[in-house]
mmCIF file of C-alpha atoms in Angstrom:
data_model
loop_
_atom_site.group_PDB
_atom_site.id
_atom_site.type_symbol
_atom_site.label_atom_id
_atom_site.label_comp_id
_atom_site.label_asym_id
_atom_site.label_seq_id
_atom_site.Cartn_x
_atom_site.Cartn_y
_atom_site.Cartn_z
ATOM 1 C CA MET A 1 -266.524 158.730 -21.489
ATOM 2 C CA GLN A 2 -266.534 156.473 -24.563
ATOM 3 C CA ASN A 3 -267.077 152.768 -24.019
ATOM 4 C CA ARG A 4 -263.992 150.733 -24.877
ATOM 5 C CA VAL A 5 -264.532 147.592 -26.948
ATOM 6 C CA LEU A 6 -261.921 144.965 -27.700
ATOM 7 C CA LEU A 7 -262.589 143.244 -31.049
ATOM 8 C CA VAL A 8 -260.827 139.873 -31.402
ATOM 9 C CA GLU A 9 -261.289 138.669 -34.979
ATOM 10 C CA ASP A 10 -258.752 137.131 -37.403
ATOM 11 C CA ASP A 11 -260.711 137.981 -40.571
ATOM 12 C CA GLU A 12 -259.060 141.297 -41.459
ATOM 13 C CA GLU A 13 -261.857 142.502 -43.736
ATOM 14 C CA LEU A 14 -264.578 141.785 -41.183
ATOM 15 C CA ARG A 15 -262.491 143.201 -38.338
ATOM 16 C CA GLU A 16 -261.953 146.470 -40.179
ATOM 17 C CA LEU A 17 -265.634 146.695 -41.124
ATOM 18 C CA LEU A 18 -266.855 146.148 -37.553
ATOM 19 C CA SER A 19 -264.160 148.395 -36.123
ATOM 20 C CA ARG A 20 -265.165 151.299 -38.366
ATOM 21 C CA TYR A 21 -268.832 150.797 -37.564
ATOM 22 C CA LEU A 22 -268.174 150.658 -33.813
ATOM 23 C CA ALA A 23 -266.021 153.784 -33.980
ATOM 24 C CA ASN A 24 -268.721 155.622 -35.938
ATOM 25 C CA GLN A 25 -271.184 154.748 -33.168
ATOM 26 C CA GLY A 26 -268.979 156.327 -30.519
ATOM 27 C CA PHE A 27 -266.991 153.333 -29.273
ATOM 28 C CA THR A 28 -263.255 153.345 -28.669
ATOM 29 C CA VAL A 29 -262.030 150.196 -30.404
ATOM 30 C CA ARG A 30 -258.963 148.062 -29.763
ATOM 31 C CA GLU A 31 -258.255 145.223 -32.189
ATOM 32 C CA ALA A 32 -256.566 141.837 -31.962
ATOM 33 C CA ALA A 33 -256.094 139.354 -34.813
ATOM 34 C CA ASN A 34 -255.472 136.299 -32.631
ATOM 35 C CA GLY A 35 -256.468 134.864 -29.288
ATOM 36 C CA GLN A 36 -253.241 135.423 -27.404
ATOM 37 C CA ASP A 37 -253.086 139.126 -28.233
ATOM 38 C CA GLY A 38 -256.762 139.487 -27.391
ATOM 39 C CA LEU A 39 -256.277 137.762 -24.046
ATOM 40 C CA SER A 40 -253.354 140.019 -23.152
ATOM 41 C CA LEU A 41 -255.298 143.175 -24.020
ATOM 42 C CA ALA A 42 -258.391 142.039 -22.115
ATOM 43 C CA LEU A 43 -256.443 141.122 -18.989
ATOM 44 C CA GLY A 44 -254.524 144.398 -19.244
ATOM 45 C CA GLN A 45 -257.785 146.257 -18.545
ATOM 46 C CA HIS A 46 -257.797 147.984 -21.936
ATOM 47 C CA CYS A 47 -261.545 147.518 -22.500
ATOM 48 C CA ASP A 48 -265.017 147.520 -20.991
ATOM 49 C CA LEU A 49 -266.352 144.705 -23.170
ATOM 50 C CA VAL A 50 -264.975 142.026 -25.520
ATOM 51 C CA VAL A 51 -266.319 140.887 -28.891
ATOM 52 C CA LEU A 52 -264.654 137.517 -29.412
ATOM 53 C CA ASP A 53 -264.617 135.264 -32.465
ATOM 54 C CA ILE A 54 -264.595 131.535 -31.687
ATOM 55 C CA MET A 55 -262.459 130.502 -34.674
ATOM 56 C CA LEU A 56 -258.997 132.022 -34.189
ATOM 57 C CA PRO A 57 -255.642 130.977 -35.705
ATOM 58 C CA ASP A 58 -253.684 130.289 -32.493
ATOM 59 C CA ILE A 59 -255.925 129.452 -29.558
ATOM 60 C CA SER A 60 -259.684 129.166 -29.883
ATOM 61 C CA GLY A 61 -262.031 131.868 -28.706
ATOM 62 C CA LEU A 62 -263.495 129.394 -26.217
ATOM 63 C CA GLU A 63 -260.067 128.892 -24.656
ATOM 64 C CA VAL A 64 -259.584 132.663 -24.508
ATOM 65 C CA LEU A 65 -262.953 132.872 -22.755
ATOM 66 C CA ARG A 66 -261.994 130.132 -20.270
ATOM 67 C CA GLN A 67 -258.823 131.988 -19.321
ATOM 68 C CA LEU A 68 -260.674 135.296 -19.066
ATOM 69 C CA ARG A 69 -263.315 133.802 -16.786
ATOM 70 C CA ALA A 70 -260.617 132.493 -14.451
ATOM 71 C CA LYS A 71 -259.548 136.089 -13.762
ATOM 72 C CA THR A 72 -262.286 138.570 -14.717
ATOM 73 C CA HIS A 73 -266.035 139.088 -15.114
ATOM 74 C CA LEU A 74 -265.528 141.326 -18.153
ATOM 75 C CA PRO A 75 -268.621 141.101 -20.414
ATOM 76 C CA VAL A 76 -267.983 138.946 -23.502
ATOM 77 C CA VAL A 77 -270.068 138.624 -26.684
ATOM 78 C CA LEU A 78 -269.126 135.695 -28.925
ATOM 79 C CA LEU A 79 -269.083 135.719 -32.712
ATOM 80 C CA THR A 80 -270.229 132.235 -33.758
ATOM 81 C CA ALA A 81 -270.803 130.427 -37.030
ATOM 82 C CA ARG A 82 -274.434 130.748 -38.055
ATOM 83 C CA GLY A 83 -276.415 127.661 -37.082
ATOM 84 C CA ASP A 84 -273.656 126.174 -34.898
ATOM 85 C CA GLU A 85 -275.664 125.354 -31.779
ATOM 86 C CA THR A 86 -272.799 123.433 -30.146
ATOM 87 C CA ASP A 87 -270.463 126.435 -30.087
ATOM 88 C CA ARG A 88 -273.168 128.586 -28.538
ATOM 89 C CA ILE A 89 -273.985 126.051 -25.829
ATOM 90 C CA VAL A 90 -270.330 125.544 -24.929
ATOM 91 C CA GLY A 91 -269.778 129.294 -25.023
ATOM 92 C CA PHE A 92 -272.515 129.892 -22.462
ATOM 93 C CA GLU A 93 -271.225 127.053 -20.301
ATOM 94 C CA VAL A 94 -267.758 128.611 -20.317
ATOM 95 C CA GLY A 95 -269.150 132.048 -19.439
ATOM 96 C CA ALA A 96 -270.239 134.057 -22.493
ATOM 97 C CA ASP A 97 -272.778 136.820 -21.873
ATOM 98 C CA ASP A 98 -274.290 136.798 -25.347
ATOM 99 C CA TYR A 99 -273.573 135.729 -28.908
ATOM 100 C CA ILE A 100 -274.202 136.912 -32.420
ATOM 101 C CA PRO A 101 -273.913 134.680 -35.502
ATOM 102 C CA LYS A 102 -271.584 135.438 -38.421
ATOM 103 C CA PRO A 103 -271.928 136.994 -40.887
ATOM 104 C CA CYS A 104 -273.364 139.539 -38.491
ATOM 105 C CA ASN A 105 -275.366 142.674 -39.023
ATOM 106 C CA PRO A 106 -273.288 145.526 -37.541
ATOM 107 C CA ARG A 107 -276.449 147.293 -36.340
ATOM 108 C CA GLU A 108 -277.504 144.183 -34.398
ATOM 109 C CA LEU A 109 -274.034 143.912 -32.866
ATOM 110 C CA ILE A 110 -274.191 147.555 -31.749
ATOM 111 C CA ALA A 111 -277.626 146.975 -30.216
ATOM 112 C CA ARG A 112 -276.383 143.924 -28.286
ATOM 113 C CA LEU A 113 -273.334 145.772 -26.965
ATOM 114 C CA GLN A 114 -275.300 148.848 -25.962
ATOM 115 C CA ALA A 115 -277.894 146.729 -24.140
ATOM 116 C CA LEU A 116 -275.186 144.884 -22.216
ATOM 117 C CA LEU A 117 -273.375 148.093 -21.274
ATOM 118 C CA ARG A 118 -276.636 149.776 -20.224
ATOM 119 C CA ARG A 119 -277.390 146.954 -17.824
ATOM 120 C CA VAL A 120 -273.959 147.273 -16.216
ATOM 121 C CA ALA A 121 -274.258 151.066 -15.959
ATOM 122 C CA TRP A 122 -277.795 150.890 -14.538
ATOM 123 C CA ASP A 123 -276.704 148.674 -11.640
ATOM 124 C CA GLN A 124 -273.861 151.057 -10.853
ATOM 125 C CA GLU A 125 -276.196 154.058 -10.703
ATOM 126 C CA VAL A 126 -279.322 152.682 -9.022
ATOM 127 C CA GLY A 127 -279.535 151.299 -5.484
ATOM 128 C CA MET A 128 -275.780 151.257 -5.007
ATOM 129 C CA ASP A 129 -275.996 150.947 -1.215
ATOM 130 C CA GLU A 130 -278.998 148.641 -1.061
ATOM 131 C CA SER A 131 -277.879 145.157 -0.101
ATOM 132 C CA ARG A 132 -280.782 142.709 -0.402
ATOM 133 C CA ALA A 133 -281.112 139.228 1.115
ATOM 134 C CA TYR A 134 -283.172 136.289 -0.204
ATOM 135 C CA GLY A 135 -282.672 133.276 2.044
ATOM 136 C CA ASP A 136 -279.053 132.169 1.649
ATOM 137 C CA LEU A 137 -278.412 134.684 -1.177
ATOM 138 C CA ARG A 138 -277.378 138.315 -0.804
ATOM 139 C CA VAL A 139 -277.270 140.836 -3.671
ATOM 140 C CA GLU A 140 -274.644 143.592 -3.519
ATOM 141 C CA PRO A 141 -275.468 145.962 -6.438
ATOM 142 C CA VAL A 142 -272.496 148.263 -5.847
ATOM 143 C CA HIS A 143 -270.113 145.404 -6.644
ATOM 144 C CA ARG A 144 -272.507 143.566 -9.015
ATOM 145 C CA ARG A 145 -272.045 140.495 -6.851
ATOM 146 C CA ILE A 146 -274.394 137.860 -5.459
ATOM 147 C CA TYR A 147 -273.268 135.876 -2.432
ATOM 148 C CA GLN A 148 -274.457 132.452 -1.338
ATOM 149 C CA ASN A 149 -273.789 131.806 2.351
ATOM 150 C CA ASP A 150 -271.289 134.699 2.208
ATOM 151 C CA MET A 151 -269.383 133.108 -0.705
ATOM 152 C CA ALA A 152 -269.413 135.101 -3.961
ATOM 153 C CA LEU A 153 -271.018 133.236 -6.857
ATOM 154 C CA ASP A 154 -268.887 133.131 -9.995
ATOM 155 C CA LEU A 155 -271.411 134.746 -12.361
ATOM 156 C CA THR A 156 -271.069 136.355 -15.760
ATOM 157 C CA ALA A 157 -272.539 139.824 -16.233
ATOM 158 C CA THR A 158 -275.647 138.365 -17.869
ATOM 159 C CA GLU A 159 -276.083 135.592 -15.293
ATOM 160 C CA TYR A 160 -275.987 138.282 -12.617
ATOM 161 C CA GLU A 161 -278.709 140.216 -14.424
ATOM 162 C CA VAL A 162 -280.949 137.173 -14.876
ATOM 163 C CA LEU A 163 -280.611 136.080 -11.255
ATOM 164 C CA GLN A 164 -281.111 139.510 -9.725
ATOM 165 C CA VAL A 165 -284.312 139.978 -11.763
ATOM 166 C CA LEU A 166 -285.628 136.598 -10.578
ATOM 167 C CA LEU A 167 -284.689 137.429 -6.984
ATOM 168 C CA ALA A 168 -286.444 140.790 -7.167
ATOM 169 C CA HIS A 169 -289.628 138.871 -8.110
ATOM 170 C CA ALA A 170 -289.015 135.869 -5.834
ATOM 171 C CA GLY A 171 -292.126 133.748 -5.424
ATOM 172 C CA SER A 172 -293.726 135.142 -8.576
ATOM 173 C CA VAL A 173 -293.523 134.000 -12.181
ATOM 174 C CA VAL A 174 -291.375 136.139 -14.480
ATOM 175 C CA ARG A 175 -292.456 135.671 -18.073
ATOM 176 C CA LYS A 176 -289.679 134.658 -20.461
ATOM 177 C CA THR A 177 -290.439 137.645 -22.676
ATOM 178 C CA ASP A 178 -290.052 140.026 -19.720
ATOM 179 C CA LEU A 179 -286.934 138.314 -18.369
ATOM 180 C CA MET A 180 -285.303 138.465 -21.794
ATOM 181 C CA GLN A 181 -286.049 142.177 -22.079
ATOM 182 C CA TRP A 182 -285.103 143.126 -18.514
ATOM 183 C CA ALA A 183 -281.985 140.971 -18.195
ATOM 184 C CA LEU A 184 -280.625 140.797 -21.753
ATOM 185 C CA GLY A 185 -282.074 143.997 -23.161
ATOM 186 C CA ARG A 186 -283.693 142.441 -26.236
ATOM 187 C CA ARG A 187 -286.832 140.680 -27.374
ATOM 188 C CA LEU A 188 -287.317 136.946 -27.130
ATOM 189 C CA GLU A 189 -287.334 135.410 -30.589
ATOM 190 C CA ALA A 190 -288.506 132.015 -31.774
ATOM 191 C CA TYR A 191 -285.969 129.206 -31.242
ATOM 192 C CA ASP A 192 -283.667 131.487 -29.209
ATOM 193 C CA ARG A 193 -282.321 129.334 -26.341
ATOM 194 C CA THR A 194 -280.032 131.984 -24.889
ATOM 195 C CA LEU A 195 -282.150 132.487 -21.779
ATOM 196 C CA ASP A 196 -282.599 128.738 -21.233
ATOM 197 C CA MET A 197 -278.849 128.218 -21.263
ATOM 198 C CA HIS A 198 -278.259 131.008 -18.750
ATOM 199 C CA ILE A 199 -280.900 129.466 -16.461
ATOM 200 C CA SER A 200 -279.240 126.049 -16.781
ATOM 201 C CA ASN A 201 -275.872 127.537 -15.810
ATOM 202 C CA LEU A 202 -277.394 129.363 -12.841
ATOM 203 C CA ARG A 203 -278.997 126.185 -11.533
ATOM 204 C CA LYS A 204 -275.629 124.444 -11.585
ATOM 205 C CA LYS A 205 -273.906 127.332 -9.814
ATOM 206 C CA LEU A 206 -276.636 127.509 -7.166
ATOM 207 C CA GLY A 207 -276.222 123.840 -6.345
ATOM 208 C CA ASN A 208 -278.814 121.932 -8.377
ATOM 209 C CA ASP A 209 -281.377 121.881 -5.534
ATOM 210 C CA ASP A 210 -284.206 119.354 -5.691
ATOM 211 C CA PRO A 211 -286.695 120.787 -6.382
ATOM 212 C CA PRO A 212 -284.731 123.500 -8.221
ATOM 213 C CA ARG A 213 -284.864 126.945 -6.680
ATOM 214 C CA ILE A 214 -285.295 128.360 -10.202
ATOM 215 C CA GLU A 215 -288.485 126.651 -11.300
ATOM 216 C CA THR A 216 -289.717 126.409 -14.885
ATOM 217 C CA VAL A 217 -293.375 127.361 -15.227
ATOM 218 C CA ARG A 218 -294.311 125.668 -18.478
ATOM 219 C CA GLY A 219 -295.646 128.017 -21.108
ATOM 220 C CA LEU A 220 -294.917 131.119 -19.032
ATOM 221 C CA GLY A 221 -291.419 131.581 -17.673
ATOM 222 C CA TYR A 222 -289.438 131.094 -14.472
ATOM 223 C CA SER A 223 -289.921 131.589 -10.758
ATOM 224 C CA TYR A 224 -287.308 131.799 -7.994
ATOM 225 C CA ARG A 225 -288.166 129.741 -4.906
ATOM 226 C CA VAL A 226 -286.443 130.988 -1.749
ATOM 227 C CA PRO A 227 -285.218 127.877 0.131
ATOM 228 C CA VAL A 228 -286.702 127.442 3.592
#
């Protein structure tokens, strides 16, 4: 079955370029030229993943993302202005799974999408019936859910991946390079704060324990501390 991608982009030339490239790589592509149409298509379950521009003519991509996150955990990759750190930070806080700066390289976009979809597919195929407990957290791979004291955490697809990797290595240090590869499916590059922002969001969602249950090991990576 072809993966279905919803492309929400108001720049007609760029939208057509990316749409053709995605289709040539085997994706089924739906298009929207504004936020409201994109939101309707995404909530109508017409896609497996959303590529969402932040700058849209009616409602912003960030507002589309906020409304999506209130109702779905559908993976979302943001298209952001190159060098705009604020948009990326806010995007992750709202619930983006990844971002790619514009003007974007179509090959890089394809690689990001394929990595995200592979991670989702892998969890659905491996260990589907293996519920795992780590203190007050419980991982349910079949539903791609993590529960804290039997309450489901509101995680994005990428936050789920990051946390389940840390839980699988609880008590040990996971190097940032390894965590980036295992959870996001790509190499860690200089000045890339994507992983740091996902960790920050996870700490907030887990309750901001003191000391934090996700500990930073300076110069190496992160370690999950199971609360006693």
